[in-house]
PDB file of C-alpha atoms in Angstrom:
ATOM      1  CA  GLY A   1      16.834   2.093 -11.497  1.00 52.00           C
ATOM      2  CA  ALA A   2      13.579   3.755 -12.352  1.00 79.00           C
ATOM      3  CA  GLY A   3      11.512   2.194  -9.606  1.00 92.00           C
ATOM      4  CA  VAL A   4      11.560   0.051  -6.495  1.00 95.00           C
ATOM      5  CA  SER A   5      12.774  -3.464  -7.196  1.00 95.00           C
ATOM      6  CA  GLN A   6      12.290  -6.575  -5.100  1.00 97.00           C
ATOM      7  CA  SER A   7      13.689 -10.069  -5.228  1.00 96.00           C
ATOM      8  CA  PRO A   8      12.811 -12.827  -5.520  1.00 97.00           C
ATOM      9  CA  SER A   9       9.466 -12.295  -7.207  1.00 96.00           C
ATOM     10  CA  ASN A  10       8.262 -15.644  -5.898  1.00 97.00           C
ATOM     11  CA  LYS A  11       9.489 -17.771  -3.017  1.00 97.00           C
ATOM     12  CA  VAL A  12       8.191 -21.173  -2.001  1.00 98.00           C
ATOM     13  CA  THR A  13       9.537 -22.578   1.242  1.00 97.00           C
ATOM     14  CA  GLU A  14       8.793 -25.272   3.758  1.00 97.00           C
ATOM     15  CA  LYS A  15       7.400 -24.567   7.172  1.00 97.00           C
ATOM     16  CA  GLY A  16      10.183 -23.932   9.653  1.00 97.00           C
ATOM     17  CA  LYS A  17      12.702 -22.620   7.126  1.00 98.00           C
ATOM     18  CA  ASP A  18      14.122 -19.094   7.177  1.00 98.00           C
ATOM     19  CA  VAL A  19      13.636 -16.723   4.217  1.00 98.00           C
ATOM     20  CA  GLU A  20      15.199 -13.419   3.169  1.00 98.00           C
ATOM     21  CA  LEU A  21      13.425 -10.919   0.959  1.00 98.00           C
ATOM     22  CA  ARG A  22      15.278  -8.052  -0.667  1.00 97.00           C
ATOM     23  CA  CYS A  23      14.246  -4.511  -1.575  1.00 97.00           C
ATOM     24  CA  ASP A  24      16.131  -1.934  -3.640  1.00 96.00           C
ATOM     25  CA  PRO A  25      14.471   1.470  -3.187  1.00 95.00           C
ATOM     26  CA  ILE A  26      14.403   4.338  -5.657  1.00 94.00           C
ATOM     27  CA  SER A  27      17.772   6.067  -5.674  1.00 92.00           C
ATOM     28  CA  GLY A  28      17.799   9.041  -3.323  1.00 90.00           C
ATOM     29  CA  HIS A  29      14.733   7.996  -1.359  1.00 92.00           C
ATOM     30  CA  THR A  30      15.491   8.212   2.337  1.00 90.00           C
ATOM     31  CA  ALA A  31      12.461   6.365   3.663  1.00 92.00           C
ATOM     32  CA  LEU A  32      11.747   2.668   3.134  1.00 95.00           C
ATOM     33  CA  TYR A  33       8.686   0.692   4.191  1.00 95.00           C
ATOM     34  CA  TRP A  34       7.723  -2.971   4.296  1.00 97.00           C
ATOM     35  CA  TYR A  35       4.087  -4.067   4.061  1.00 97.00           C
ATOM     36  CA  ARG A  36       2.441  -7.412   3.526  1.00 96.00           C
ATOM     37  CA  GLN A  37      -0.749  -8.200   1.674  1.00 94.00           C
ATOM     38  CA  SER A  38      -2.608 -11.386   2.464  1.00 91.00           C
ATOM     39  CA  LEU A  39      -5.251 -12.736   0.113  1.00 83.00           C
ATOM     40  CA  GLY A  40      -8.306 -10.486   0.185  1.00 74.00           C
ATOM     41  CA  GLN A  41      -6.788  -8.217   2.812  1.00 80.00           C
ATOM     42  CA  GLY A  42      -5.503  -4.678   2.775  1.00 85.00           C
ATOM     43  CA  LEU A  43      -1.842  -3.876   3.024  1.00 93.00           C
ATOM     44  CA  GLU A  44      -0.512  -4.318   6.546  1.00 94.00           C
ATOM     45  CA  PHE A  45       2.408  -2.174   7.735  1.00 95.00           C
ATOM     46  CA  LEU A  46       5.430  -4.059   9.030  1.00 97.00           C
ATOM     47  CA  ILE A  47       8.439  -1.759   9.481  1.00 96.00           C
ATOM     48  CA  TYR A  48       9.717   1.684   8.461  1.00 93.00           C
ATOM     49  CA  PHE A  49      13.264   3.028   8.005  1.00 93.00           C
ATOM     50  CA  GLN A  50      14.087   6.727   7.773  1.00 89.00           C
ATOM     51  CA  GLY A  51      17.693   7.675   7.113  1.00 84.00           C
ATOM     52  CA  ASN A  52      19.936   6.722  10.007  1.00 83.00           C
ATOM     53  CA  SER A  53      17.177   6.821  12.596  1.00 86.00           C
ATOM     54  CA  ALA A  54      16.112   3.763  14.542  1.00 89.00           C
ATOM     55  CA  PRO A  55      13.460   1.880  12.534  1.00 91.00           C
ATOM     56  CA  ASP A  56       9.806   1.857  13.507  1.00 92.00           C
ATOM     57  CA  LYS A  57       9.167  -1.843  14.115  1.00 93.00           C
ATOM     58  CA  SER A  58       5.682  -1.415  15.518  1.00 92.00           C
ATOM     59  CA  GLY A  59       4.025  -3.459  12.761  1.00 93.00           C
ATOM     60  CA  LEU A  60       6.151  -6.601  12.973  1.00 96.00           C
ATOM     61  CA  PRO A  61       3.762  -9.441  13.922  1.00 94.00           C
ATOM     62  CA  SER A  62       6.256 -11.505  15.926  1.00 95.00           C
ATOM     63  CA  ASP A  63       9.927 -11.750  16.863  1.00 96.00           C
ATOM     64  CA  ARG A  64      10.396 -14.143  13.943  1.00 97.00           C
ATOM     65  CA  PHE A  65      10.323 -11.098  11.689  1.00 98.00           C
ATOM     66  CA  SER A  66      13.258  -8.715  11.394  1.00 97.00           C
ATOM     67  CA  ALA A  67      14.603  -6.262   8.856  1.00 96.00           C
ATOM     68  CA  GLU A  68      17.717  -4.280   8.245  1.00 95.00           C
ATOM     69  CA  ARG A  69      18.748  -1.544   5.889  1.00 94.00           C
ATOM     70  CA  THR A  70      22.400  -1.370   4.994  1.00 84.00           C
ATOM     71  CA  GLY A  71      24.061   1.864   3.909  1.00 80.00           C
ATOM     72  CA  GLY A  72      20.745   3.663   3.863  1.00 76.00           C
ATOM     73  CA  SER A  73      19.715   1.879   0.679  1.00 90.00           C
ATOM     74  CA  VAL A  74      19.013  -1.833   0.226  1.00 94.00           C
ATOM     75  CA  SER A  75      16.810  -3.541   2.802  1.00 96.00           C
ATOM     76  CA  THR A  76      16.365  -7.188   3.716  1.00 97.00           C
ATOM     77  CA  LEU A  77      13.316  -8.592   5.475  1.00 98.00           C
ATOM     78  CA  THR A  78      14.020 -11.874   7.249  1.00 98.00           C
ATOM     79  CA  ILE A  79      11.392 -14.311   8.447  1.00 98.00           C
ATOM     80  CA  GLN A  80      12.692 -17.071  10.682  1.00 98.00           C
ATOM     81  CA  ARG A  81      10.993 -20.426  11.195  1.00 98.00           C
ATOM     82  CA  THR A  82       8.313 -19.627   8.661  1.00 98.00           C
ATOM     83  CA  GLN A  83       4.708 -20.605   9.347  1.00 97.00           C
ATOM     84  CA  GLN A  84       1.883 -21.153   6.882  1.00 96.00           C
ATOM     85  CA  GLU A  85       0.187 -17.947   8.036  1.00 95.00           C
ATOM     86  CA  ASP A  86       3.251 -16.037   6.794  1.00 97.00           C
ATOM     87  CA  SER A  87       2.156 -16.766   3.225  1.00 97.00           C
ATOM     88  CA  ALA A  88       1.442 -13.397   1.618  1.00 97.00           C
ATOM     89  CA  VAL A  89       2.803 -10.853  -0.824  1.00 96.00           C
ATOM     90  CA  TYR A  90       5.503  -8.751   0.818  1.00 98.00           C
ATOM     91  CA  LEU A  91       5.646  -5.247  -0.633  1.00 97.00           C
ATOM     92  CA  CYS A  92       8.379  -2.685  -0.230  1.00 97.00           C
ATOM     93  CA  ALA A  93       7.897   1.044  -0.764  1.00 97.00           C
ATOM     94  CA  SER A  94      10.191   4.050  -0.686  1.00 95.00           C
ATOM     95  CA  SER A  95       9.611   7.776  -0.421  1.00 93.00           C
ATOM     96  CA  LEU A  96      11.504  11.032  -0.708  1.00 89.00           C
ATOM     97  CA  GLY A  97       9.894  12.786   2.219  1.00 76.00           C
ATOM     98  CA  GLY A  98       8.301  16.215   1.938  1.00 74.00           C
ATOM     99  CA  PRO A  99       4.722  17.310   2.663  1.00 72.00           C
ATOM    100  CA  SER A 100       2.983  14.474   0.826  1.00 79.00           C
ATOM    101  CA  ASP A 101       5.762  11.907   1.271  1.00 85.00           C
ATOM    102  CA  THR A 102       4.206   9.723  -1.416  1.00 91.00           C
ATOM    103  CA  GLN A 103       5.235   6.099  -1.206  1.00 94.00           C
ATOM    104  CA  TYR A 104       6.162   4.213  -4.372  1.00 95.00           C
ATOM    105  CA  PHE A 105       5.800   0.465  -4.299  1.00 96.00           C
ATOM    106  CA  GLY A 106       7.830  -2.377  -5.698  1.00 95.00           C
ATOM    107  CA  PRO A 107       6.249  -5.399  -7.414  1.00 94.00           C
ATOM    108  CA  GLY A 108       6.389  -7.493  -4.265  1.00 96.00           C
ATOM    109  CA  THR A 109       7.590 -10.952  -3.336  1.00 97.00           C
ATOM    110  CA  ARG A 110       4.950 -13.662  -3.222  1.00 96.00           C
ATOM    111  CA  LEU A 111       5.857 -15.986  -0.334  1.00 97.00           C
ATOM    112  CA  THR A 112       4.253 -19.396  -0.082  1.00 97.00           C
ATOM    113  CA  VAL A 113       4.935 -21.509   2.986  1.00 97.00           C
ATOM    114  CA  LEU A 114       4.041 -25.149   2.518  1.00 96.00           C
TER     115      LEU A 114
ATOM    116  CA  GLY B  30      -6.127   3.102  15.990  1.00 53.00           C
ATOM    117  CA  GLN B  31      -7.539   3.555  12.534  1.00 66.00           C
ATOM    118  CA  ASN B  32     -10.479   2.069  10.686  1.00 88.00           C
ATOM    119  CA  ILE B  33     -10.926   2.438   6.941  1.00 94.00           C
ATOM    120  CA  ASP B  34     -13.981   1.235   5.058  1.00 96.00           C
ATOM    121  CA  GLN B  35     -14.565   0.978   1.334  1.00 96.00           C
ATOM    122  CA  PRO B  36     -16.863  -1.219  -0.745  1.00 97.00           C
ATOM    123  CA  THR B  37     -15.471  -4.619  -1.640  1.00 95.00           C
ATOM    124  CA  GLU B  38     -16.613  -4.683  -5.249  1.00 97.00           C
ATOM    125  CA  MET B  39     -18.090  -2.375  -7.876  1.00 98.00           C
ATOM    126  CA  THR B  40     -19.068  -2.857 -11.505  1.00 97.00           C
ATOM    127  CA  ALA B  41     -19.447  -0.174 -14.160  1.00 97.00           C
ATOM    128  CA  THR B  42     -19.713   0.130 -17.912  1.00 97.00           C
ATOM    129  CA  GLU B  43     -17.036   1.356 -20.287  1.00 97.00           C
ATOM    130  CA  GLY B  44     -17.407   5.113 -20.870  1.00 97.00           C
ATOM    131  CA  ALA B  45     -19.361   5.661 -17.668  1.00 97.00           C
ATOM    132  CA  ILE B  46     -18.449   7.441 -14.414  1.00 97.00           C
ATOM    133  CA  VAL B  47     -17.898   5.598 -11.142  1.00 98.00           C
ATOM    134  CA  GLN B  48     -17.411   6.899  -7.602  1.00 98.00           C
ATOM    135  CA  ILE B  49     -15.571   4.804  -5.026  1.00 98.00           C
ATOM    136  CA  ASN B  50     -16.179   5.902  -1.454  1.00 98.00           C
ATOM    137  CA  CYS B  51     -13.883   5.614   1.541  1.00 98.00           C
ATOM    138  CA  THR B  52     -14.664   6.440   5.145  1.00 97.00           C
ATOM    139  CA  TYR B  53     -12.075   6.524   7.876  1.00 96.00           C
ATOM    140  CA  GLN B  54     -11.625   7.030  11.588  1.00 92.00           C
ATOM    141  CA  THR B  55      -8.232   8.156  12.833  1.00 85.00           C
ATOM    142  CA  SER B  56      -6.753   9.544  16.006  1.00 82.00           C
ATOM    143  CA  GLY B  57      -4.819  12.133  13.991  1.00 85.00           C
ATOM    144  CA  PHE B  58      -5.268  12.736  10.263  1.00 89.00           C
ATOM    145  CA  ASN B  59      -2.346  13.713   8.061  1.00 90.00           C
ATOM    146  CA  GLY B  60      -3.275  12.837   4.503  1.00 93.00           C
ATOM    147  CA  LEU B  61      -5.281  10.396   2.412  1.00 96.00           C
ATOM    148  CA  PHE B  62      -3.987   8.504  -0.601  1.00 96.00           C
ATOM    149  CA  TRP B  63      -5.584   6.522  -3.397  1.00 97.00           C
ATOM    150  CA  TYR B  64      -3.661   3.768  -5.161  1.00 97.00           C
ATOM    151  CA  GLN B  65      -4.558   1.558  -8.113  1.00 97.00           C
ATOM    152  CA  GLN B  66      -3.472  -2.074  -8.079  1.00 95.00           C
ATOM    153  CA  HIS B  67      -3.843  -4.432 -11.021  1.00 95.00           C
ATOM    154  CA  ALA B  68      -3.825  -8.118 -10.185  1.00 91.00           C
ATOM    155  CA  GLY B  69      -0.325  -9.353  -9.469  1.00 87.00           C
ATOM    156  CA  GLU B  70       1.201  -5.902  -9.738  1.00 91.00           C
ATOM    157  CA  ALA B  71       2.441  -3.177  -7.403  1.00 90.00           C
ATOM    158  CA  PRO B  72       0.070  -0.493  -6.146  1.00 94.00           C
ATOM    159  CA  THR B  73       0.554   2.690  -8.165  1.00 96.00           C
ATOM    160  CA  PHE B  74      -0.079   6.158  -6.752  1.00 95.00           C
ATOM    161  CA  LEU B  75      -3.161   7.997  -8.007  1.00 96.00           C
ATOM    162  CA  SER B  76      -3.849  10.916  -5.695  1.00 96.00           C
ATOM    163  CA  TYR B  77      -3.169  12.651  -2.388  1.00 95.00           C
ATOM    164  CA  ASN B  78      -5.532  14.828  -0.360  1.00 96.00           C
ATOM    165  CA  VAL B  79      -4.692  16.581   2.876  1.00 93.00           C
ATOM    166  CA  LEU B  80      -7.057  19.582   2.686  1.00 95.00           C
ATOM    167  CA  ASP B  81     -10.801  19.533   2.089  1.00 97.00           C
ATOM    168  CA  GLY B  82     -11.929  19.676  -1.498  1.00 97.00           C
ATOM    169  CA  LEU B  83     -11.464  18.138  -4.882  1.00 96.00           C
ATOM    170  CA  GLU B  84      -8.177  17.276  -6.557  1.00 94.00           C
ATOM    171  CA  GLU B  85      -8.486  16.655 -10.282  1.00 94.00           C
ATOM    172  CA  LYS B  86      -5.955  14.777 -12.360  1.00 91.00           C
ATOM    173  CA  GLY B  87      -7.110  13.904 -15.847  1.00 94.00           C
ATOM    174  CA  ARG B  88      -9.869  11.289 -15.760  1.00 96.00           C
ATOM    175  CA  PHE B  89      -9.374  10.759 -12.040  1.00 96.00           C
ATOM    176  CA  SER B  90     -10.485  13.083  -9.223  1.00 97.00           C
ATOM    177  CA  SER B  91     -10.329  12.652  -5.477  1.00 98.00           C
ATOM    178  CA  PHE B  92     -12.379  14.446  -2.853  1.00 98.00           C
ATOM    179  CA  LEU B  93     -11.812  14.831   0.871  1.00 98.00           C
ATOM    180  CA  SER B  94     -13.985  15.981   3.769  1.00 97.00           C
ATOM    181  CA  ARG B  95     -11.966  15.849   6.980  1.00 95.00           C
ATOM    182  CA  SER B  96     -14.924  16.746   9.190  1.00 94.00           C
ATOM    183  CA  LYS B  97     -16.864  13.760   7.842  1.00 95.00           C
ATOM    184  CA  GLY B  98     -13.919  11.380   7.631  1.00 95.00           C
ATOM    185  CA  TYR B  99     -14.854  10.788   4.021  1.00 96.00           C
ATOM    186  CA  SER B 100     -13.183  10.614   0.642  1.00 98.00           C
ATOM    187  CA  TYR B 101     -14.138   9.455  -2.800  1.00 98.00           C
ATOM    188  CA  LEU B 102     -12.295   8.627  -5.984  1.00 98.00           C
ATOM    189  CA  LEU B 103     -14.121   9.577  -9.155  1.00 98.00           C
ATOM    190  CA  LEU B 104     -13.213   7.875 -12.407  1.00 97.00           C
ATOM    191  CA  LYS B 105     -14.602   9.357 -15.622  1.00 97.00           C
ATOM    192  CA  GLU B 106     -14.797   7.954 -19.145  1.00 97.00           C
ATOM    193  CA  LEU B 107     -14.085   4.482 -17.864  1.00 98.00           C
ATOM    194  CA  GLN B 108     -11.822   2.245 -19.917  1.00 97.00           C
ATOM    195  CA  MET B 109     -11.373  -1.503 -19.744  1.00 97.00           C
ATOM    196  CA  LYS B 110      -7.859  -0.988 -18.371  1.00 97.00           C
ATOM    197  CA  ASP B 111      -9.383   0.719 -15.320  1.00 98.00           C
ATOM    198  CA  SER B 112     -10.464  -2.695 -14.052  1.00 98.00           C
ATOM    199  CA  ALA B 113      -8.341  -3.013 -10.927  1.00 97.00           C
ATOM    200  CA  SER B 114      -8.406  -2.773  -7.155  1.00 96.00           C
ATOM    201  CA  TYR B 115      -8.505   0.754  -5.734  1.00 98.00           C
ATOM    202  CA  LEU B 116      -6.911   1.209  -2.346  1.00 97.00           C
ATOM    203  CA  CYS B 117      -7.718   3.995   0.090  1.00 97.00           C
ATOM    204  CA  ALA B 118      -4.964   4.721   2.625  1.00 96.00           C
ATOM    205  CA  VAL B 119      -4.640   7.170   5.478  1.00 95.00           C
ATOM    206  CA  ARG B 120      -1.627   8.581   7.250  1.00 92.00           C
ATOM    207  CA  ASP B 121      -1.894   9.181  10.956  1.00 83.00           C
ATOM    208  CA  GLY B 122      -0.305  12.452  12.023  1.00 75.00           C
ATOM    209  CA  SER B 123       2.085  10.738  14.415  1.00 70.00           C
ATOM    210  CA  ALA B 124       3.535   8.225  11.951  1.00 78.00           C
ATOM    211  CA  ARG B 125       4.752   8.017   8.389  1.00 85.00           C
ATOM    212  CA  GLN B 126       3.334   4.616   7.459  1.00 88.00           C
ATOM    213  CA  LEU B 127      -0.028   4.283   5.757  1.00 92.00           C
ATOM    214  CA  THR B 128      -3.048   2.350   6.958  1.00 93.00           C
ATOM    215  CA  PHE B 129      -4.896   0.784   4.050  1.00 94.00           C
ATOM    216  CA  GLY B 130      -8.461  -0.214   3.478  1.00 94.00           C
ATOM    217  CA  SER B 131      -9.113  -3.655   2.020  1.00 93.00           C
ATOM    218  CA  GLY B 132      -9.533  -2.226  -1.462  1.00 95.00           C
ATOM    219  CA  THR B 133     -12.419  -1.940  -3.919  1.00 97.00           C
ATOM    220  CA  GLN B 134     -12.299  -4.313  -6.872  1.00 97.00           C
ATOM    221  CA  LEU B 135     -13.668  -2.428  -9.889  1.00 98.00           C
ATOM    222  CA  THR B 136     -14.763  -4.346 -12.940  1.00 98.00           C
ATOM    223  CA  VAL B 137     -15.382  -2.375 -16.136  1.00 97.00           C
ATOM    224  CA  LEU B 138     -17.700  -4.131 -18.560  1.00 96.00           C
ATOM    225  CA  PRO B 139     -17.878  -3.479 -22.313  1.00 95.00           C
TER     226      PRO B 139
END
């Protein structure tokens, strides 16, 4: 595809349920990032994958959050036992590397936890 | 850690010029990015600065002063479609992820 795609675009869930969010990066991009954007806040880094290296999980807010990237392409962000404070837009970005290593963002998944 | 500050809101008139400022404090600087984000849409890349000076790209220019921890985004000949949030983001030299400011919501009035 031409850009980063994410699914679903919207997800409404009940507190305590698990959710999975999917990201398809731009073909050929080796780096993949997850961020979240809460209402009125800046983007907050969650996790970063680069090739086959161990991911940088330093931004994950709790052990309820996890992510994997299969085959160096598609990534899934999983939130277990969702809480109301998890409500946010979850954005995925990918990059090709290089000096600027510009990140290109997907449209995001809007998660609402009731 | 990093701290990035930018104004919350700005208003300008169609056809005018507007400058959006961003100041940052980092432990190790390795590039500054500006993104545009329309409501409900993905952030889109506007510019990248890693050396001091001005980068010009059509109606948009971005300036960086590393010694002052300061950048600005300059938008010329404003159009209604420029109404959006403008995000300043910095990369720390030791990591690849970006740290974002809270964004500046620009409203262009007719």
